[in-house]
mmCIF file of C-alpha atoms in Angstrom:
data_model
loop_
_atom_site.group_PDB
_atom_site.id
_atom_site.type_symbol
_atom_site.label_atom_id
_atom_site.label_comp_id
_atom_site.label_asym_id
_atom_site.label_seq_id
_atom_site.Cartn_x
_atom_site.Cartn_y
_atom_site.Cartn_z
ATOM 1 C CA MET A 1 -15.435 -13.861 1.835
ATOM 2 C CA LYS A 2 -16.830 -14.431 5.313
ATOM 3 C CA THR A 3 -13.652 -16.151 6.489
ATOM 4 C CA ILE A 4 -11.410 -13.327 5.289
ATOM 5 C CA LYS A 5 -13.656 -10.725 6.891
ATOM 6 C CA ALA A 6 -13.760 -12.709 10.148
ATOM 7 C CA PHE A 7 -9.967 -13.006 10.137
ATOM 8 C CA ILE A 8 -9.561 -9.265 9.560
ATOM 9 C CA LYS A 9 -12.027 -8.437 12.341
ATOM 10 C CA SER A 10 -10.195 -10.673 14.808
ATOM 11 C CA HIS A 11 -6.675 -9.587 13.729
ATOM 12 C CA GLN A 12 -7.129 -5.924 12.877
ATOM 13 C CA LEU A 13 -3.607 -4.698 13.596
ATOM 14 C CA LEU A 14 -1.951 -7.560 11.725
ATOM 15 C CA SER A 15 -4.267 -6.990 8.759
ATOM 16 C CA TYR A 16 -3.518 -3.271 8.732
ATOM 17 C CA LEU A 17 0.234 -3.786 8.856
ATOM 18 C CA ALA A 18 0.195 -6.463 6.151
ATOM 19 C CA LEU A 19 -2.009 -4.390 3.838
ATOM 20 C CA THR A 20 0.069 -1.257 4.424
ATOM 21 C CA PHE A 21 3.260 -3.180 3.655
ATOM 22 C CA ALA A 22 1.762 -4.701 0.500
ATOM 23 C CA ILE A 23 0.436 -1.391 -0.837
ATOM 24 C CA SER A 24 3.584 0.587 -0.044
ATOM 25 C CA TRP A 25 6.153 -1.891 -1.328
ATOM 26 C CA GLY A 26 3.969 -2.996 -4.227
ATOM 27 C CA GLY A 27 3.649 0.616 -5.304
ATOM 28 C CA ILE A 28 7.383 1.169 -4.987
ATOM 29 C CA ILE A 29 8.161 -1.902 -7.079
ATOM 30 C CA LEU A 30 5.632 -0.855 -9.721
ATOM 31 C CA ALA A 31 6.898 2.727 -9.777
ATOM 32 C CA VAL A 32 10.552 1.774 -10.039
ATOM 33 C CA GLY A 33 10.047 -1.265 -12.258
ATOM 34 C CA PHE A 34 7.763 0.335 -14.802
ATOM 35 C CA GLY A 35 9.354 3.760 -14.767
ATOM 36 C CA PRO A 36 10.976 5.408 -17.785
ATOM 37 C CA GLY A 37 13.893 2.988 -17.920
ATOM 38 C CA GLY A 38 12.456 0.088 -15.974
ATOM 39 C CA PHE A 39 14.828 -2.021 -13.908
ATOM 40 C CA SER A 40 17.520 -1.605 -16.538
ATOM 41 C CA ALA A 41 17.724 2.161 -16.086
ATOM 42 C CA THR A 42 21.074 3.776 -15.633
ATOM 43 C CA PRO A 43 21.973 4.750 -12.061
ATOM 44 C CA GLN A 44 21.545 8.412 -12.964
ATOM 45 C CA GLN A 45 18.017 7.845 -14.334
ATOM 46 C CA PHE A 46 17.165 5.801 -11.253
ATOM 47 C CA ARG A 47 18.294 8.554 -8.876
ATOM 48 C CA MET A 48 16.303 11.157 -10.794
ATOM 49 C CA THR A 49 12.992 9.294 -11.116
ATOM 50 C CA ALA A 50 12.797 6.888 -8.167
ATOM 51 C CA PRO A 51 12.106 9.444 -5.417
ATOM 52 C CA TYR A 52 9.268 11.065 -7.378
ATOM 53 C CA ALA A 53 7.633 7.709 -8.019
ATOM 54 C CA ALA A 54 8.403 5.834 -4.803
ATOM 55 C CA ILE A 55 7.617 8.493 -2.196
ATOM 56 C CA PRO A 56 3.925 8.852 -3.163
ATOM 57 C CA ALA A 57 3.585 5.063 -3.068
ATOM 58 C CA MET A 58 5.068 4.963 0.441
ATOM 59 C CA LEU A 59 2.808 7.762 1.660
ATOM 60 C CA LEU A 60 -0.370 6.313 0.160
ATOM 61 C CA GLY A 61 0.085 2.867 1.730
ATOM 62 C CA PRO A 62 -1.033 3.637 5.303
ATOM 63 C CA SER A 63 -3.896 5.929 4.351
ATOM 64 C CA VAL A 64 -5.329 3.638 1.671
ATOM 65 C CA ALA A 65 -5.021 0.624 3.985
ATOM 66 C CA GLY A 66 -6.801 2.513 6.764
ATOM 67 C CA ILE A 67 -9.673 3.566 4.514
ATOM 68 C CA LEU A 68 -10.066 0.074 3.041
ATOM 69 C CA LEU A 69 -10.062 -1.662 6.406
ATOM 70 C CA THR A 70 -12.412 0.883 7.956
ATOM 71 C CA GLY A 71 -14.898 0.216 5.194
ATOM 72 C CA LEU A 72 -14.455 -3.528 5.436
ATOM 73 C CA VAL A 73 -14.686 -3.817 9.219
ATOM 74 C CA ASP A 74 -17.247 -1.119 10.097
ATOM 75 C CA GLY A 75 -18.976 -0.342 6.795
ATOM 76 C CA ARG A 76 -20.693 2.983 6.268
ATOM 77 C CA ALA A 77 -20.976 3.608 9.994
ATOM 78 C CA GLY A 78 -17.186 3.553 10.268
ATOM 79 C CA PHE A 79 -16.825 6.355 7.742
ATOM 80 C CA ARG A 80 -19.199 8.612 9.644
#
């Protein structure tokens, strides 16, 4: 755990971008893939459900990544 924390502290911007990308796109894939019809949904079902599932995932990525990295890098003092 020390090596990961040291890497994140020395490469903060890269860590933030990678975590934001992973959370956002991972959430989109989960939302679209495990939606009502899954990947085999009809195009009409996809157009109706994808925006409501994918947009929250895209919006949560940066904020969740920022909160996680703030806690990891600075601890409780960072949240104050």
